[in-house]
Coordinates of C-alpha atoms and ligand atoms in Angstrom, one line a residue:
M156 CA 24.3 -4.3 4.6
V157 CA 22.8 -2.8 7.4
E158 CA 22.2 -4.4 10.9
T159 CA 18.9 -6.5 10.8
I160 CA 15.9 -4.5 11.2
K161 CA 15.2 -6.2 14.6
S162 CA 18.0 -4.0 16.1
M163 CA 17.5 -0.7 14.0
N164 CA 15.4 2.4 14.9
S165 CA 14.8 5.1 12.7
S166 CA 17.6 7.6 13.5
Q167 CA 19.5 4.8 11.6
K168 CA 19.2 4.7 8.0
F169 CA 19.0 1.8 5.5
D170 CA 22.1 1.3 3.4
R171 CA 19.7 1.1 0.3
L172 CA 15.7 1.5 0.1
L173 CA 13.9 0.4 -2.7
L174 CA 10.6 2.1 -3.7
T175 CA 8.5 0.7 -6.3
G176 CA 6.0 2.9 -7.9
A177 CA 8.0 5.8 -7.4
G178 CA 6.6 7.5 -10.3
G179 CA 2.8 7.6 -9.1
G180 CA 0.7 10.0 -6.9
L181 CA 2.1 8.7 -3.6
G182 CA 5.6 7.5 -5.2
K183 CA 6.3 11.2 -5.7
V184 CA 5.3 12.0 -1.9
L185 CA 7.7 9.3 -0.4
R186 CA 10.4 10.2 -2.9
D187 CA 10.9 13.2 -0.7
G188 CA 9.3 11.4 2.6
L189 CA 11.6 8.3 2.8
K190 CA 14.9 10.2 2.0
P191 CA 15.7 10.7 5.7
Y192 CA 15.8 7.1 6.0
A193 CA 18.1 5.6 3.6
K194 CA 21.6 6.3 2.4
T195 CA 20.6 5.4 -1.2
L196 CA 16.8 5.4 -2.0
R197 CA 16.4 3.4 -5.0
L198 CA 13.4 4.5 -7.3
S199 CA 11.6 2.4 -9.6
D200 CA 8.4 2.7 -12.2
I201 CA 7.4 1.9 -15.6
V202 CA 7.2 5.6 -16.2
D203 CA 9.8 8.1 -16.3
M204 CA 10.8 9.5 -13.1
G205 CA 13.4 12.2 -14.3
S206 CA 16.9 11.9 -13.3
A207 CA 18.6 10.9 -10.0
E208 CA 19.3 13.4 -7.4
P209 CA 22.0 12.9 -4.8
G210 CA 21.2 9.9 -2.7
E211 CA 18.9 8.4 -5.2
E212 CA 19.1 5.7 -7.8
V213 CA 16.4 5.3 -10.8
M214 CA 15.7 1.9 -12.3
R215 CA 13.0 1.9 -14.9
C216 CA 11.8 -1.4 -14.4
D217 CA 8.5 -3.6 -15.5
L218 CA 7.1 -5.1 -12.4
A219 CA 5.9 -8.1 -14.9
D220 CA 9.3 -8.9 -15.9
K221 CA 10.9 -11.2 -13.2
R222 CA 14.3 -10.9 -14.1
A223 CA 14.3 -7.2 -14.1
V224 CA 12.8 -7.4 -10.7
D225 CA 15.4 -9.5 -9.6
M226 CA 17.8 -7.1 -10.6
L227 CA 15.9 -4.3 -8.9
T228 CA 16.0 -6.0 -5.6
Q229 CA 19.6 -6.7 -5.7
G230 CA 21.7 -4.9 -2.9
T231 CA 18.5 -3.7 -1.0
D232 CA 17.7 -3.9 2.6
A233 CA 13.9 -3.3 3.0
I234 CA 11.1 -2.5 0.1
V235 CA 8.4 -0.4 0.1
H236 CA 6.1 -1.8 -3.0
L237 CA 3.9 0.6 -4.0
G238 CA 3.8 -0.4 -7.8
G239 CA 1.1 -1.6 -9.9
V240 CA -2.3 -0.7 -11.3
S241 CA -4.0 1.2 -8.6
V242 CA -7.7 1.6 -9.8
E243 CA -10.0 -1.3 -11.1
R244 CA -9.2 -2.6 -14.6
P245 CA -9.8 -5.7 -16.4
F246 CA -8.2 -9.0 -15.1
E247 CA -5.3 -9.4 -17.7
E248 CA -4.0 -6.0 -16.7
I249 CA -4.4 -6.4 -13.2
L250 CA -2.6 -9.9 -13.4
E251 CA 0.4 -8.6 -14.8
A252 CA 1.0 -5.8 -12.9
N253 CA -0.1 -6.7 -9.7
I254 CA -0.3 -10.2 -9.3
R255 CA 2.8 -11.3 -11.3
G256 CA 4.5 -7.9 -10.1
V257 CA 3.7 -8.5 -6.3
F258 CA 5.2 -12.7 -6.9
H259 CA 8.3 -11.1 -8.7
I260 CA 8.7 -8.7 -5.9
Y261 CA 8.9 -11.4 -3.3
E262 CA 10.9 -13.8 -5.2
G263 CA 13.4 -11.1 -5.6
A264 CA 13.2 -10.4 -2.0
R265 CA 13.9 -14.3 -1.1
R266 CA 16.7 -14.5 -3.6
N267 CA 18.5 -11.4 -2.6
E268 CA 18.0 -11.9 1.2
V269 CA 15.8 -8.6 1.9
K270 CA 14.6 -8.3 5.4
R271 CA 11.2 -6.8 5.1
V272 CA 8.8 -5.3 2.5
V273 CA 6.1 -2.7 3.3
F274 CA 3.4 -3.9 0.8
A275 CA 0.8 -1.3 -0.4
S276 CA -2.6 -3.2 0.0
S277 CA -5.8 -1.4 -0.3
N278 CA -9.1 -0.8 1.6
H279 CA -10.7 -2.6 -1.4
V280 CA -9.7 -6.0 0.1
V281 CA -12.5 -5.3 2.4
G282 CA -14.7 -3.1 -0.3
F283 CA -17.8 -5.2 0.2
H284 CA -18.2 -4.7 3.7
K285 CA -21.1 -2.3 4.5
Q286 CA -20.1 1.4 5.5
G287 CA -20.3 1.9 9.1
E288 CA -19.2 -1.8 10.0
M289 CA -16.1 -1.9 12.1
L290 CA -13.5 -4.2 11.0
D291 CA -10.2 -5.4 12.2
S292 CA -7.2 -6.7 10.5
E293 CA -8.6 -10.2 11.1
C294 CA -12.3 -9.7 9.7
P295 CA -13.2 -11.6 6.8
R296 CA -12.0 -10.2 3.6
R297 CA -14.5 -9.0 1.2
P298 CA -12.8 -7.9 -2.2
D299 CA -14.9 -5.6 -4.3
G300 CA -13.2 -6.4 -7.7
Y301 CA -10.0 -7.9 -9.4
Y302 CA -8.0 -4.9 -8.0
G303 CA -9.2 -5.7 -4.4
L304 CA -8.6 -9.5 -5.2
S305 CA -4.9 -8.7 -6.4
K306 CA -4.1 -6.8 -3.2
S307 CA -5.7 -9.8 -1.3
Y308 CA -3.2 -12.0 -3.2
G309 CA -0.5 -9.9 -1.9
E310 CA -1.6 -10.1 1.6
D311 CA -1.7 -13.9 1.2
L312 CA 1.7 -14.1 -0.6
S313 CA 3.7 -12.4 2.0
R314 CA 2.0 -14.2 4.8
F315 CA 3.6 -17.1 2.9
Y316 CA 7.1 -15.8 2.5
F317 CA 7.0 -14.8 6.2
D318 CA 5.9 -18.5 7.3
R319 CA 8.3 -20.2 5.2
Y320 CA 11.1 -17.7 4.6
G321 CA 11.2 -15.3 7.6
I322 CA 10.7 -12.0 5.3
E323 CA 8.7 -9.8 7.3
T324 CA 5.9 -7.7 5.8
V325 CA 3.7 -4.7 6.9
C326 CA 0.7 -4.7 4.7
L327 CA -1.2 -1.3 4.6
R328 CA -4.7 -1.2 3.6
I329 CA -4.4 2.4 2.6
G330 CA -7.9 4.4 2.5
S331 CA -8.0 7.3 0.3
C332 CA -4.5 9.1 0.3
Y333 CA -4.7 12.5 -1.2
P334 CA -3.8 15.7 -0.4
E335 CA -7.5 16.4 1.0
P336 CA -10.8 14.4 0.9
S337 CA -13.2 15.3 -1.7
D338 CA -16.3 13.2 -0.8
R339 CA -18.4 12.0 2.0
R340 CA -16.6 8.7 2.1
M341 CA -13.3 10.2 2.6
L342 CA -14.3 12.0 5.7
T343 CA -13.8 8.4 7.2
T344 CA -11.1 6.7 4.8
W345 CA -8.7 9.8 4.4
L346 CA -5.1 9.4 5.1
S347 CA -3.0 12.5 4.8
Y348 CA 0.5 12.5 3.1
P349 CA 2.3 13.6 6.5
D350 CA 0.4 10.4 8.1
L351 CA 1.3 8.2 5.3
I352 CA 5.2 8.7 5.7
E353 CA 4.8 8.3 9.3
L354 CA 2.9 4.8 8.9
I355 CA 5.5 4.0 6.2
R356 CA 8.5 5.1 8.7
C357 CA 6.7 2.9 11.4
S358 CA 6.3 -0.2 9.2
L359 CA 10.2 -0.1 8.1
F360 CA 11.4 0.4 11.8
A361 CA 9.1 -1.4 14.5
L362 CA 10.6 -4.4 15.8
D363 CA 9.4 -7.9 15.1
V364 CA 6.7 -7.1 12.7
G365 CA 6.2 -10.5 11.4
H366 CA 3.3 -10.6 9.1
T367 CA 1.2 -7.5 10.4
I368 CA -2.1 -6.1 8.6
A369 CA -2.6 -2.3 9.3
Y370 CA -5.4 0.3 8.3
G371 CA -3.8 3.4 6.4
V372 CA -6.0 5.9 7.7
S373 CA -5.4 9.5 9.8
A374 CA -7.4 10.4 12.8
N375 CA -10.7 11.1 11.5
R376 CA -13.9 11.5 13.5
D377 CA -15.6 8.6 12.3
V378 CA -14.1 5.1 11.9
W379 CA -14.6 2.2 10.3
W380 CA -11.3 0.3 11.0
D381 CA -9.6 -0.7 14.2
N382 CA -6.0 -0.9 14.0
G383 CA -5.7 -2.5 17.5
K384 CA -3.7 -5.5 16.3
A385 CA -1.2 -3.4 14.6
A386 CA -0.4 -1.3 17.9
H387 CA 2.8 -2.7 17.9
L388 CA 3.7 -0.8 14.8
G389 CA 3.3 2.7 17.2
Y390 CA 1.7 4.5 14.5
V391 CA -0.1 7.5 15.7
P392 CA -1.8 9.5 12.8
K393 CA -2.1 13.4 13.4
D394 CA -4.1 14.6 10.8
S395 CA -8.0 14.6 10.5
A396 CA -10.4 15.2 7.6
E397 CA -12.9 17.1 10.3
A398 CA -11.0 20.5 9.0
F399 CA -12.7 19.7 5.3
R400 CA -16.1 18.4 6.5
A401 CA -18.2 21.7 6.0
K402 CA -16.9 21.8 2.1
I403 CA -17.6 18.2 1.8
E404 CA -20.9 18.4 3.3
A405 CA -21.8 21.5 1.1
L406 CA -21.7 19.2 -2.1
P407 CA -24.7 16.8 -3.1
A408 CA -25.1 13.7 -1.3
L409 CA -25.5 10.3 -2.9
D410 CA -28.8 8.1 -2.8
P411 CA -28.2 6.0 0.2
A412 CA -30.2 3.1 -1.8
D413 CA -26.9 3.5 -4.4
P414 CA -24.0 1.0 -3.4
E415 CA -21.6 3.4 -3.8
A416 CA -23.0 4.6 -0.5
M417 CA -23.7 1.4 0.9
Y418 CA -20.4 -0.5 0.6
Q419 CA -16.9 0.7 1.9
G420 CA -15.5 0.4 -1.4
A421 CA -17.5 2.9 -2.8
R422 CA -17.7 3.4 -6.7
F423 CA -15.3 0.2 -7.1
V424 CA -18.2 -2.0 -6.3
K425 CA -19.9 -1.0 -9.5
F426 CA -17.1 -1.7 -12.1
G427 CA -17.4 -4.4 -14.6
P428 CA -18.2 -6.7 -16.0
F429 CA -15.3 -6.1 -18.6
E430 CA -16.0 -7.9 -21.7
D431 CA -13.7 -8.7 -24.4
Ligands
NAI776 P1 -0.4 5.5 -8.9 O1 -1.4 4.8 -10.1 O2 -0.3 7.1 -9.0 O3 0.9 4.7 -8.9 C1 1.3 3.6 -9.2 C2 2.4 3.4 -9.8 O4 2.8 1.9 -10.1 C3 2.5 4.2 -11.4 O5 3.4 5.3 -11.3 C4 2.5 2.9 -12.4 O6 3.3 3.7 -13.4 C5 3.3 2.1 -11.6 N1 3.1 0.9 -12.1 C6 1.8 0.4 -12.7 N2 2.2 -1.0 -13.4 C7 3.6 -1.0 -13.3 C8 4.3 -2.1 -13.9 N3 3.9 -3.2 -14.4 N4 5.6 -2.0 -13.8 C9 6.0 -1.0 -12.8 N5 5.5 0.0 -12.4 C10 4.0 -0.1 -12.6 O7 -1.3 5.0 -7.7 P2 -0.7 6.0 -6.1 O8 -2.2 6.4 -5.9 O9 0.4 6.3 -6.2 O10 -0.9 4.5 -5.2 C11 0.2 3.8 -4.7 C12 -0.1 2.1 -4.3 O11 -0.9 2.4 -3.1 C13 -0.6 1.3 -5.5 O12 -0.3 0.2 -5.2 C14 -2.0 1.6 -4.9 O13 -3.0 0.3 -5.3 C15 -2.0 1.8 -3.3 N6 -3.3 2.5 -2.7 C16 -3.4 3.8 -2.9 C17 -4.4 4.6 -2.4 C18 -4.8 6.0 -2.7 O14 -5.5 6.4 -1.9 N7 -3.8 6.5 -3.2 C19 -5.3 3.8 -1.5 C20 -4.9 2.6 -1.4 C21 -4.1 1.7 -1.9
15L777 C1 -7.4 2.5 -3.8 O1 -7.3 1.6 -3.7 C2 -6.9 3.3 -5.1 O2 -5.6 3.3 -5.2 C3 -7.3 5.1 -4.9 O3 -7.0 5.4 -6.2 C4 -8.7 5.4 -4.2 O4 -9.5 5.0 -5.1 C5 -8.5 4.6 -2.8 O5 -8.0 3.3 -3.1 C6 -9.6 4.7 -2.2 O6 -10.6 3.9 -1.9 O7 -10.5 6.1 -2.0

């Protein structure tokens, strides 16, 4: 086992770092991006991730399976938890992958003495705030659907596991993490891949994070999210959506009365109801 995170810096490596959701869009980016920070990177997903490369372990696992997640977390020093349903879906789907899934991750962390978790939360925890409203990490949450509610649950659950068991967590309310912004809202919410990797590096190695909530966003011109209360992470984004503004503003604009244009969660506020 490595030293505690309290005395680590990022020139050191974790013995074994677990990445869930490794087969997904961001997981594939972090499969390469996190390699410098772990002697062994344990990759997990419910989908095929290909074979393990040097310095990797591949473990296919359904997050809804408590025993499998307990085995998955054994022998790991820290967890980057990205796995789960990443869009709005009927409650029953969200329940299994996200709500039971995050509970199983924290139970695994507790039983196997994992010191720190970086939890991929989402801007959809605050999606029913109006666009243009400035939010910090202590603002009232206004989830915009079952998906946002599941991330809100993950934020509360991780607070409980810190208060009760001392497991540190950084919850990242990620904005829109893609190779480039693709609509007007993303000029504000975009997080570049290099900034994502840097934010996760900071979240893994900063000292004494306790339970921290931070927004995952690049250094865009227009800002809805204030990371002042997460300054101790030392995250300084380098990229900006400005380079894409002309291309995006050439696209047709939404009607300002459309809820998609009014709320921070955009199209997520319009999903549902889901009938049986
Ligand atoms: P993604 O949908 O591409 O990846 C999620 C991965 O989780 C998938 O590979 C999927 O197979 C896996 N998964 C789903 N159910 C599972 C289960 N029951 N057991 C094990 N694995 C399961 O999503 P993406 O974009 O890579 O996002 C990663 C994380 O970041 C997600 O938690 C998402 O909610 C969060 N996030 C992403 C944002 C983005 O802009 N990409 C924005 C905000 C949050
Ligand atoms: C998310 O939470 C989703 O996982 C992602 O697919 C995007 O839709 C993103 O938020 C966003 O709000 O742009």
